[in-house]
């Protein structure tokens, strides 16, 4: 079974309410119909009903069985604003009831406010809005996870010919957002990636911080940065198995780890999550997996926010959107 098929099957076990605000796009309703019909989740369309009806007519999709939240209904908005200010997210974002009403004019913000209130389990967007817009909305409405200061994106990679502690699968971060993370950023990326991977894949996270150096074999600012990132993770989340700095082979191959790592490690040689020193390395790494190993990378679920949000690609197909909705639904568990 492919990774996407596995994720869809897992999402069907506990269908979640997924807010879909970008209802002006045909792909939103086409994907929502499949998600509902296949039992992957429960679509909650968050927009002006007239916009939803126009899109449904244009792409010949029935919205029967879907929940529609009317973003033009003043009474609903008043109720949500009053409930939002009592949430943990409001304590993080400092958003007032008046601020909620102002933000909620944008359906994407409305969807995330609903999520903060517990009315939906996750929000899926990004195939209309830009990544920057999605990040700003999530930070403004949902807020950051404790111990995490930046949002990030991890990739779940399937790698033919590779066998590691999770078979031919690995998680890599951050592959999209943070260009040059400092030690605190790296710590947050590691913490939120571990939590998301545990929720989505059911793995016990074993997180390796990568470098050109293993256990002090090399020196430089980038090596020091990784060491400091590990220290911060251990301070904030002592429950997580995080270690390094490791070269890639020492992180993944037990026989190499045995030679290069001079301490007992629960991560060396059996890592299932790789934290890269910067976006250059991470982007090159995932593309080398795709181009040279014939592998695939999946994942648009954002890490770092208090509740799950997916930032889809604006070029995503309906098939890809359905898979990404399954992934963010599992993260809601």
mmCIF file of C-alpha atoms in Angstrom:
data_model
loop_
_atom_site.group_PDB
_atom_site.id
_atom_site.type_symbol
_atom_site.label_atom_id
_atom_site.label_comp_id
_atom_site.label_asym_id
_atom_site.label_seq_id
_atom_site.Cartn_x
_atom_site.Cartn_y
_atom_site.Cartn_z
ATOM 1 C CA UNK A 1 0.000 0.000 0.000
ATOM 2 C CA UNK A 2 1.339 3.445 -0.920
ATOM 3 C CA UNK A 3 1.824 6.083 1.746
ATOM 4 C CA UNK A 4 -1.112 8.153 0.493
ATOM 5 C CA UNK A 5 -3.408 5.108 0.452
ATOM 6 C CA UNK A 6 -2.255 4.272 3.970
ATOM 7 C CA UNK A 7 -2.972 7.814 5.188
ATOM 8 C CA UNK A 8 -6.419 7.820 3.597
ATOM 9 C CA UNK A 9 -7.227 4.482 5.245
ATOM 10 C CA UNK A 10 -6.066 5.836 8.609
ATOM 11 C CA UNK A 11 -8.140 9.024 8.224
ATOM 12 C CA UNK A 12 -11.249 6.912 7.556
ATOM 13 C CA UNK A 13 -10.889 5.255 10.971
ATOM 14 C CA UNK A 14 -11.714 8.523 12.769
ATOM 15 C CA UNK A 15 -13.234 11.037 10.316
ATOM 16 C CA UNK A 16 -12.617 14.641 11.356
ATOM 17 C CA UNK A 17 -14.353 17.924 10.591
ATOM 18 C CA UNK A 18 -12.170 19.788 8.090
ATOM 19 C CA UNK A 19 -12.793 23.477 7.427
ATOM 20 C CA UNK A 20 -12.481 24.396 3.745
ATOM 21 C CA UNK A 21 -12.667 28.170 3.256
ATOM 22 C CA UNK A 22 -11.490 28.527 -0.365
ATOM 23 C CA UNK A 23 -14.901 27.756 -1.802
ATOM 24 C CA UNK A 24 -14.474 30.013 -4.813
ATOM 25 C CA UNK A 25 -12.186 27.303 -6.246
ATOM 26 C CA UNK A 26 -13.629 24.325 -8.116
ATOM 27 C CA UNK A 27 -10.951 22.063 -6.637
ATOM 28 C CA UNK A 28 -12.199 22.756 -3.108
ATOM 29 C CA UNK A 29 -15.652 21.374 -3.798
ATOM 30 C CA UNK A 30 -14.428 18.546 -6.013
ATOM 31 C CA UNK A 31 -12.078 17.412 -3.251
ATOM 32 C CA UNK A 32 -14.736 17.935 -0.564
ATOM 33 C CA UNK A 33 -17.131 15.678 -2.446
ATOM 34 C CA UNK A 34 -14.551 12.894 -2.600
ATOM 35 C CA UNK A 35 -13.587 13.343 1.035
ATOM 36 C CA UNK A 36 -17.217 12.970 2.106
ATOM 37 C CA UNK A 37 -18.168 10.183 -0.311
ATOM 38 C CA UNK A 38 -15.110 8.093 0.597
ATOM 39 C CA UNK A 39 -15.515 8.627 4.328
ATOM 40 C CA UNK A 40 -12.150 10.386 4.725
ATOM 41 C CA UNK A 41 -13.562 13.297 6.682
ATOM 42 C CA UNK A 42 -16.470 15.675 7.161
ATOM 43 C CA UNK A 43 -16.124 18.791 4.961
ATOM 44 C CA UNK A 44 -17.162 22.086 6.516
ATOM 45 C CA UNK A 45 -17.500 24.739 3.819
ATOM 46 C CA UNK A 46 -16.760 28.168 5.314
ATOM 47 C CA UNK A 47 -17.830 30.983 3.003
ATOM 48 C CA UNK A 48 -20.734 33.005 1.665
ATOM 49 C CA UNK A 49 -23.430 30.454 0.642
ATOM 50 C CA UNK A 50 -23.879 32.322 -2.641
ATOM 51 C CA UNK A 51 -20.198 31.769 -3.484
ATOM 52 C CA UNK A 52 -20.485 28.091 -2.568
ATOM 53 C CA UNK A 53 -23.622 27.671 -4.694
ATOM 54 C CA UNK A 54 -22.012 29.383 -7.687
ATOM 55 C CA UNK A 55 -18.922 27.157 -7.504
ATOM 56 C CA UNK A 56 -21.027 24.012 -7.029
ATOM 57 C CA UNK A 57 -23.087 24.846 -10.088
ATOM 58 C CA UNK A 58 -20.017 25.642 -12.178
ATOM 59 C CA UNK A 59 -18.255 22.375 -11.420
ATOM 60 C CA UNK A 60 -21.445 20.291 -11.156
ATOM 61 C CA UNK A 61 -20.843 19.149 -7.570
ATOM 62 C CA UNK A 62 -23.547 18.487 -4.997
ATOM 63 C CA UNK A 63 -22.932 19.903 -1.506
ATOM 64 C CA UNK A 64 -25.529 17.571 -0.007
ATOM 65 C CA UNK A 65 -24.284 16.140 3.290
ATOM 66 C CA UNK A 66 -21.684 18.861 3.788
ATOM 67 C CA UNK A 67 -21.856 21.434 6.567
ATOM 68 C CA UNK A 68 -21.985 25.040 5.370
ATOM 69 C CA UNK A 69 -20.965 27.869 7.706
ATOM 70 C CA UNK A 70 -22.441 31.134 6.472
ATOM 71 C CA UNK A 71 -19.736 33.758 6.932
ATOM 72 C CA UNK A 72 -22.284 36.529 6.280
ATOM 73 C CA UNK A 73 -24.486 35.563 9.260
ATOM 74 C CA UNK A 74 -23.957 38.264 11.897
ATOM 75 C CA UNK A 75 -25.490 36.237 14.745
ATOM 76 C CA UNK A 76 -23.154 33.306 14.105
ATOM 77 C CA UNK A 77 -20.180 35.643 13.991
ATOM 78 C CA UNK A 78 -21.171 37.337 17.254
ATOM 79 C CA UNK A 79 -21.454 33.966 18.975
ATOM 80 C CA UNK A 80 -18.093 32.791 17.658
ATOM 81 C CA UNK A 81 -16.339 36.009 18.690
ATOM 82 C CA UNK A 82 -17.662 35.682 22.243
ATOM 83 C CA UNK A 83 -16.535 32.056 22.456
ATOM 84 C CA UNK A 84 -13.129 32.680 20.883
ATOM 85 C CA UNK A 85 -11.967 35.138 23.526
ATOM 86 C CA UNK A 86 -12.305 32.359 26.126
ATOM 87 C CA UNK A 87 -10.046 29.911 24.255
ATOM 88 C CA UNK A 88 -6.388 29.065 24.861
ATOM 89 C CA UNK A 89 -5.648 30.411 21.379
ATOM 90 C CA UNK A 90 -7.010 33.841 22.351
ATOM 91 C CA UNK A 91 -4.654 33.850 25.319
ATOM 92 C CA UNK A 92 -1.786 33.336 22.861
ATOM 93 C CA UNK A 93 -2.894 35.654 20.065
ATOM 94 C CA UNK A 94 -4.394 38.413 22.272
ATOM 95 C CA UNK A 95 -7.195 38.765 19.699
ATOM 96 C CA UNK A 96 -10.266 40.559 21.077
ATOM 97 C CA UNK A 97 -13.889 39.919 20.119
ATOM 98 C CA UNK A 98 -13.765 43.089 18.023
ATOM 99 C CA UNK A 99 -10.609 41.808 16.338
ATOM 100 C CA UNK A 100 -12.293 38.459 15.637
ATOM 101 C CA UNK A 101 -15.152 40.179 13.824
ATOM 102 C CA UNK A 102 -12.697 42.177 11.729
ATOM 103 C CA UNK A 103 -10.524 39.165 10.827
ATOM 104 C CA UNK A 104 -13.520 36.956 10.073
ATOM 105 C CA UNK A 105 -14.386 38.995 6.987
ATOM 106 C CA UNK A 106 -11.822 36.754 5.291
ATOM 107 C CA UNK A 107 -13.182 33.157 5.072
ATOM 108 C CA UNK A 108 -9.723 31.675 5.739
ATOM 109 C CA UNK A 109 -9.500 33.561 9.031
ATOM 110 C CA UNK A 110 -13.090 32.589 9.829
ATOM 111 C CA UNK A 111 -12.212 28.911 9.335
ATOM 112 C CA UNK A 112 -9.216 29.100 11.655
ATOM 113 C CA UNK A 113 -11.238 30.962 14.294
ATOM 114 C CA UNK A 114 -13.775 28.132 14.157
ATOM 115 C CA UNK A 115 -10.928 25.680 14.658
ATOM 116 C CA UNK A 116 -9.628 27.609 17.657
ATOM 117 C CA UNK A 117 -13.147 27.413 19.123
ATOM 118 C CA UNK A 118 -13.244 23.643 18.603
ATOM 119 C CA UNK A 119 -16.031 23.729 15.998
ATOM 120 C CA UNK A 120 -13.800 21.994 13.440
ATOM 121 C CA UNK A 121 -10.747 19.773 13.882
ATOM 122 C CA UNK A 122 -8.442 21.178 11.194
ATOM 123 C CA UNK A 123 -8.281 23.778 8.418
ATOM 124 C CA UNK A 124 -7.235 23.057 4.846
ATOM 125 C CA UNK A 125 -6.284 25.951 2.544
ATOM 126 C CA UNK A 126 -3.469 27.272 0.384
ATOM 127 C CA UNK A 127 -4.483 26.356 -3.151
ATOM 128 C CA UNK A 128 -5.953 29.871 -3.472
ATOM 129 C CA UNK A 129 -4.138 31.828 -0.765
ATOM 130 C CA UNK A 130 -0.357 32.156 -0.663
ATOM 131 C CA UNK A 131 1.779 30.387 1.929
ATOM 132 C CA UNK A 132 2.516 33.750 3.530
ATOM 133 C CA UNK A 133 -1.201 34.484 3.862
ATOM 134 C CA UNK A 134 -1.854 31.074 5.434
ATOM 135 C CA UNK A 135 0.971 31.497 7.953
ATOM 136 C CA UNK A 136 -0.172 34.975 8.991
ATOM 137 C CA UNK A 137 -3.762 33.796 9.443
ATOM 138 C CA UNK A 138 -2.776 30.746 11.505
ATOM 139 C CA UNK A 139 -0.500 32.768 13.738
ATOM 140 C CA UNK A 140 -3.165 35.439 14.215
ATOM 141 C CA UNK A 141 -6.047 33.050 14.959
ATOM 142 C CA UNK A 142 -4.609 29.791 16.335
ATOM 143 C CA UNK A 143 -1.222 30.745 17.740
ATOM 144 C CA UNK A 144 1.994 28.803 18.186
ATOM 145 C CA UNK A 145 2.510 25.554 20.046
ATOM 146 C CA UNK A 146 4.248 25.867 23.417
ATOM 147 C CA UNK A 147 8.028 25.793 23.035
ATOM 148 C CA UNK A 148 7.851 26.614 19.316
ATOM 149 C CA UNK A 149 8.494 30.030 17.791
ATOM 150 C CA UNK A 150 8.404 29.314 14.037
ATOM 151 C CA UNK A 151 6.161 27.321 11.741
ATOM 152 C CA UNK A 152 7.699 24.749 9.430
ATOM 153 C CA UNK A 153 6.870 22.040 6.910
ATOM 154 C CA UNK A 154 8.162 18.502 7.006
ATOM 155 C CA UNK A 155 8.250 16.048 4.127
ATOM 156 C CA UNK A 156 7.366 12.382 4.424
ATOM 157 C CA UNK A 157 9.639 10.668 1.938
ATOM 158 C CA UNK A 158 9.242 7.226 0.364
ATOM 159 C CA UNK A 159 12.649 6.095 -0.870
ATOM 160 C CA UNK A 160 12.973 2.978 -3.065
ATOM 161 C CA UNK A 161 16.053 0.951 -2.233
ATOM 162 C CA UNK A 162 16.490 2.500 1.209
ATOM 163 C CA UNK A 163 15.826 0.495 4.360
ATOM 164 C CA UNK A 164 15.831 2.269 7.692
ATOM 165 C CA UNK A 165 14.121 1.952 11.025
ATOM 166 C CA UNK A 166 10.721 2.697 9.386
ATOM 167 C CA UNK A 167 11.327 0.714 6.220
ATOM 168 C CA UNK A 168 11.727 2.944 3.170
ATOM 169 C CA UNK A 169 10.196 6.032 4.811
ATOM 170 C CA UNK A 170 11.744 9.087 6.474
ATOM 171 C CA UNK A 171 10.594 12.492 7.714
ATOM 172 C CA UNK A 172 12.687 15.554 6.797
ATOM 173 C CA UNK A 173 12.411 19.132 8.096
ATOM 174 C CA UNK A 174 12.255 22.020 7.495
ATOM 175 C CA UNK A 175 11.777 21.620 3.752
ATOM 176 C CA UNK A 176 9.926 24.808 2.856
ATOM 177 C CA UNK A 177 9.729 27.778 5.192
ATOM 178 C CA UNK A 178 12.654 28.736 7.452
ATOM 179 C CA UNK A 179 15.622 29.782 5.307
ATOM 180 C CA UNK A 180 18.333 30.084 7.946
ATOM 181 C CA UNK A 181 17.066 28.822 11.305
ATOM 182 C CA UNK A 182 18.883 29.796 14.479
ATOM 183 C CA UNK A 183 19.199 27.295 17.380
ATOM 184 C CA UNK A 184 15.821 28.235 18.871
ATOM 185 C CA UNK A 185 14.177 27.898 15.452
ATOM 186 C CA UNK A 186 15.781 24.478 14.983
ATOM 187 C CA UNK A 187 14.546 23.380 18.385
ATOM 188 C CA UNK A 188 11.003 24.443 17.532
ATOM 189 C CA UNK A 189 11.164 22.738 14.146
ATOM 190 C CA UNK A 190 12.329 19.507 15.795
ATOM 191 C CA UNK A 191 9.698 19.595 18.559
ATOM 192 C CA UNK A 192 6.754 20.308 16.267
ATOM 193 C CA UNK A 193 7.929 17.823 13.617
ATOM 194 C CA UNK A 194 8.287 15.070 16.226
ATOM 195 C CA UNK A 195 4.754 15.743 17.488
ATOM 196 C CA UNK A 196 3.255 15.824 13.994
ATOM 197 C CA UNK A 197 5.065 12.710 12.786
ATOM 198 C CA UNK A 198 4.002 10.822 15.903
ATOM 199 C CA UNK A 199 0.371 11.841 15.314
ATOM 200 C CA UNK A 200 0.306 11.173 11.578
ATOM 201 C CA UNK A 201 2.531 8.106 11.247
ATOM 202 C CA UNK A 202 2.307 6.613 14.714
ATOM 203 C CA UNK A 203 6.099 6.436 14.945
ATOM 204 C CA UNK A 204 8.109 6.913 18.093
ATOM 205 C CA UNK A 205 10.164 9.945 16.999
ATOM 206 C CA UNK A 206 13.929 9.469 16.841
ATOM 207 C CA UNK A 207 15.189 12.828 15.675
ATOM 208 C CA UNK A 208 18.704 13.422 14.307
ATOM 209 C CA UNK A 209 20.217 16.883 13.814
ATOM 210 C CA UNK A 210 22.320 16.664 10.647
ATOM 211 C CA UNK A 211 25.689 18.238 9.869
ATOM 212 C CA UNK A 212 28.913 17.687 7.922
ATOM 213 C CA UNK A 213 30.270 16.724 11.359
ATOM 214 C CA UNK A 214 29.556 13.727 13.584
ATOM 215 C CA UNK A 215 30.028 14.035 17.334
ATOM 216 C CA UNK A 216 32.449 16.933 17.067
ATOM 217 C CA UNK A 217 34.538 15.590 14.174
ATOM 218 C CA UNK A 218 34.244 18.982 12.465
ATOM 219 C CA UNK A 219 34.125 22.550 13.682
ATOM 220 C CA UNK A 220 32.263 25.647 12.613
ATOM 221 C CA UNK A 221 29.331 27.899 13.314
ATOM 222 C CA UNK A 222 26.844 25.518 11.685
ATOM 223 C CA UNK A 223 28.038 22.658 13.910
ATOM 224 C CA UNK A 224 27.670 24.813 17.012
ATOM 225 C CA UNK A 225 24.183 25.825 15.885
ATOM 226 C CA UNK A 226 23.032 22.214 15.686
ATOM 227 C CA UNK A 227 24.515 21.362 19.084
ATOM 228 C CA UNK A 228 22.752 24.315 20.677
ATOM 229 C CA UNK A 229 19.472 23.367 18.999
ATOM 230 C CA UNK A 230 19.702 19.889 20.528
ATOM 231 C CA UNK A 231 20.383 21.370 23.955
ATOM 232 C CA UNK A 232 17.281 23.565 23.723
ATOM 233 C CA UNK A 233 15.068 20.653 22.664
ATOM 234 C CA UNK A 234 16.278 18.565 25.583
ATOM 235 C CA UNK A 235 15.571 21.439 27.938
ATOM 236 C CA UNK A 236 12.066 22.093 26.588
ATOM 237 C CA UNK A 237 11.015 18.540 25.797
ATOM 238 C CA UNK A 238 13.094 15.963 27.698
ATOM 239 C CA UNK A 239 10.585 13.288 26.637
ATOM 240 C CA UNK A 240 11.800 13.431 23.010
ATOM 241 C CA UNK A 241 14.601 11.306 21.626
ATOM 242 C CA UNK A 242 16.846 13.868 19.919
ATOM 243 C CA UNK A 243 20.583 13.539 19.237
ATOM 244 C CA UNK A 244 23.455 14.737 17.085
ATOM 245 C CA UNK A 245 25.193 16.402 15.473
ATOM 246 C CA UNK A 246 25.423 13.538 12.947
ATOM 247 C CA UNK A 247 26.420 13.096 9.352
ATOM 248 C CA UNK A 248 23.667 11.465 7.335
ATOM 249 C CA UNK A 249 25.190 7.987 7.371
ATOM 250 C CA UNK A 250 25.751 8.086 11.130
ATOM 251 C CA UNK A 251 22.108 9.066 11.596
ATOM 252 C CA UNK A 252 20.729 6.240 9.466
ATOM 253 C CA UNK A 253 23.180 3.318 9.353
ATOM 254 C CA UNK A 254 23.778 1.385 12.608
ATOM 255 C CA UNK A 255 27.181 0.104 11.489
ATOM 256 C CA UNK A 256 28.400 3.648 10.793
ATOM 257 C CA UNK A 257 26.949 4.979 14.040
ATOM 258 C CA UNK A 258 28.787 2.256 15.943
ATOM 259 C CA UNK A 259 32.102 3.528 14.541
ATOM 260 C CA UNK A 260 31.493 7.287 14.651
ATOM 261 C CA UNK A 261 29.329 7.976 17.709
ATOM 262 C CA UNK A 262 31.222 7.497 20.973
ATOM 263 C CA UNK A 263 28.170 7.494 23.269
ATOM 264 C CA UNK A 264 25.078 5.337 23.717
ATOM 265 C CA UNK A 265 22.391 6.852 21.522
ATOM 266 C CA UNK A 266 18.716 6.045 21.010
ATOM 267 C CA UNK A 267 18.852 7.941 17.697
ATOM 268 C CA UNK A 268 22.199 7.303 15.974
ATOM 269 C CA UNK A 269 21.865 4.703 13.232
ATOM 270 C CA UNK A 270 18.091 4.486 13.556
ATOM 271 C CA UNK A 271 16.761 8.018 13.100
ATOM 272 C CA UNK A 272 13.339 8.403 11.482
ATOM 273 C CA UNK A 273 13.306 12.234 11.510
ATOM 274 C CA UNK A 274 16.097 14.334 10.019
ATOM 275 C CA UNK A 275 16.547 17.998 10.950
ATOM 276 C CA UNK A 276 18.609 19.950 8.411
ATOM 277 C CA UNK A 277 20.802 22.944 9.302
ATOM 278 C CA UNK A 278 19.051 25.230 6.792
ATOM 279 C CA UNK A 279 16.600 25.348 3.912
ATOM 280 C CA UNK A 280 19.377 25.014 1.307
ATOM 281 C CA UNK A 281 20.337 21.590 2.636
ATOM 282 C CA UNK A 282 16.767 20.421 3.181
ATOM 283 C CA UNK A 283 15.554 21.469 -0.256
ATOM 284 C CA UNK A 284 18.536 19.876 -1.970
ATOM 285 C CA UNK A 285 18.097 16.742 0.124
ATOM 286 C CA UNK A 286 14.446 16.131 -0.744
ATOM 287 C CA UNK A 287 15.046 16.864 -4.423
ATOM 288 C CA UNK A 288 17.985 14.439 -4.531
ATOM 289 C CA UNK A 289 15.682 11.774 -3.096
ATOM 290 C CA UNK A 290 13.165 12.518 -5.837
ATOM 291 C CA UNK A 291 15.588 12.814 -8.755
ATOM 292 C CA UNK A 292 18.268 10.227 -7.990
ATOM 293 C CA UNK A 293 16.395 7.647 -5.923
ATOM 294 C CA UNK A 294 13.037 7.879 -7.687
ATOM 295 C CA UNK A 295 11.486 8.705 -4.331
ATOM 296 C CA UNK A 296 8.440 10.781 -3.474
ATOM 297 C CA UNK A 297 7.869 13.489 -0.888
ATOM 298 C CA UNK A 298 4.504 14.293 0.657
ATOM 299 C CA UNK A 299 3.250 16.787 3.173
ATOM 300 C CA UNK A 300 1.507 20.137 3.399
ATOM 301 C CA UNK A 301 0.563 19.926 7.074
ATOM 302 C CA UNK A 302 2.156 22.853 8.875
ATOM 303 C CA UNK A 303 4.085 22.162 12.067
ATOM 304 C CA UNK A 304 4.271 24.547 15.007
ATOM 305 C CA UNK A 305 0.694 25.769 15.433
ATOM 306 C CA UNK A 306 -1.532 24.863 18.380
ATOM 307 C CA UNK A 307 -3.979 23.121 16.069
ATOM 308 C CA UNK A 308 -3.486 21.507 12.626
ATOM 309 C CA UNK A 309 -3.485 23.630 9.489
ATOM 310 C CA UNK A 310 -2.568 22.518 5.973
ATOM 311 C CA UNK A 311 -0.968 24.835 3.415
ATOM 312 C CA UNK A 312 -1.673 23.286 0.032
ATOM 313 C CA UNK A 313 0.182 24.075 -3.164
ATOM 314 C CA UNK A 314 -1.644 26.331 -5.592
ATOM 315 C CA UNK A 315 -0.754 23.836 -8.314
ATOM 316 C CA UNK A 316 -2.139 20.851 -6.384
ATOM 317 C CA UNK A 317 -4.455 18.444 -8.172
ATOM 318 C CA UNK A 318 -7.737 17.273 -6.656
ATOM 319 C CA UNK A 319 -6.060 13.901 -5.988
ATOM 320 C CA UNK A 320 -3.231 15.606 -4.087
ATOM 321 C CA UNK A 321 -5.667 17.772 -2.140
ATOM 322 C CA UNK A 322 -7.607 14.691 -1.015
ATOM 323 C CA UNK A 323 -4.376 13.085 0.215
ATOM 324 C CA UNK A 324 -3.319 16.250 2.028
ATOM 325 C CA UNK A 325 -6.737 16.546 3.670
ATOM 326 C CA UNK A 326 -6.305 12.987 4.940
ATOM 327 C CA UNK A 327 -2.927 13.913 6.402
ATOM 328 C CA UNK A 328 -4.136 17.022 8.239
ATOM 329 C CA UNK A 329 -7.151 15.056 9.482
ATOM 330 C CA UNK A 330 -4.853 12.471 11.064
ATOM 331 C CA UNK A 331 -2.790 15.256 12.630
ATOM 332 C CA UNK A 332 -5.987 16.357 14.383
ATOM 333 C CA UNK A 333 -5.872 13.149 16.401
#
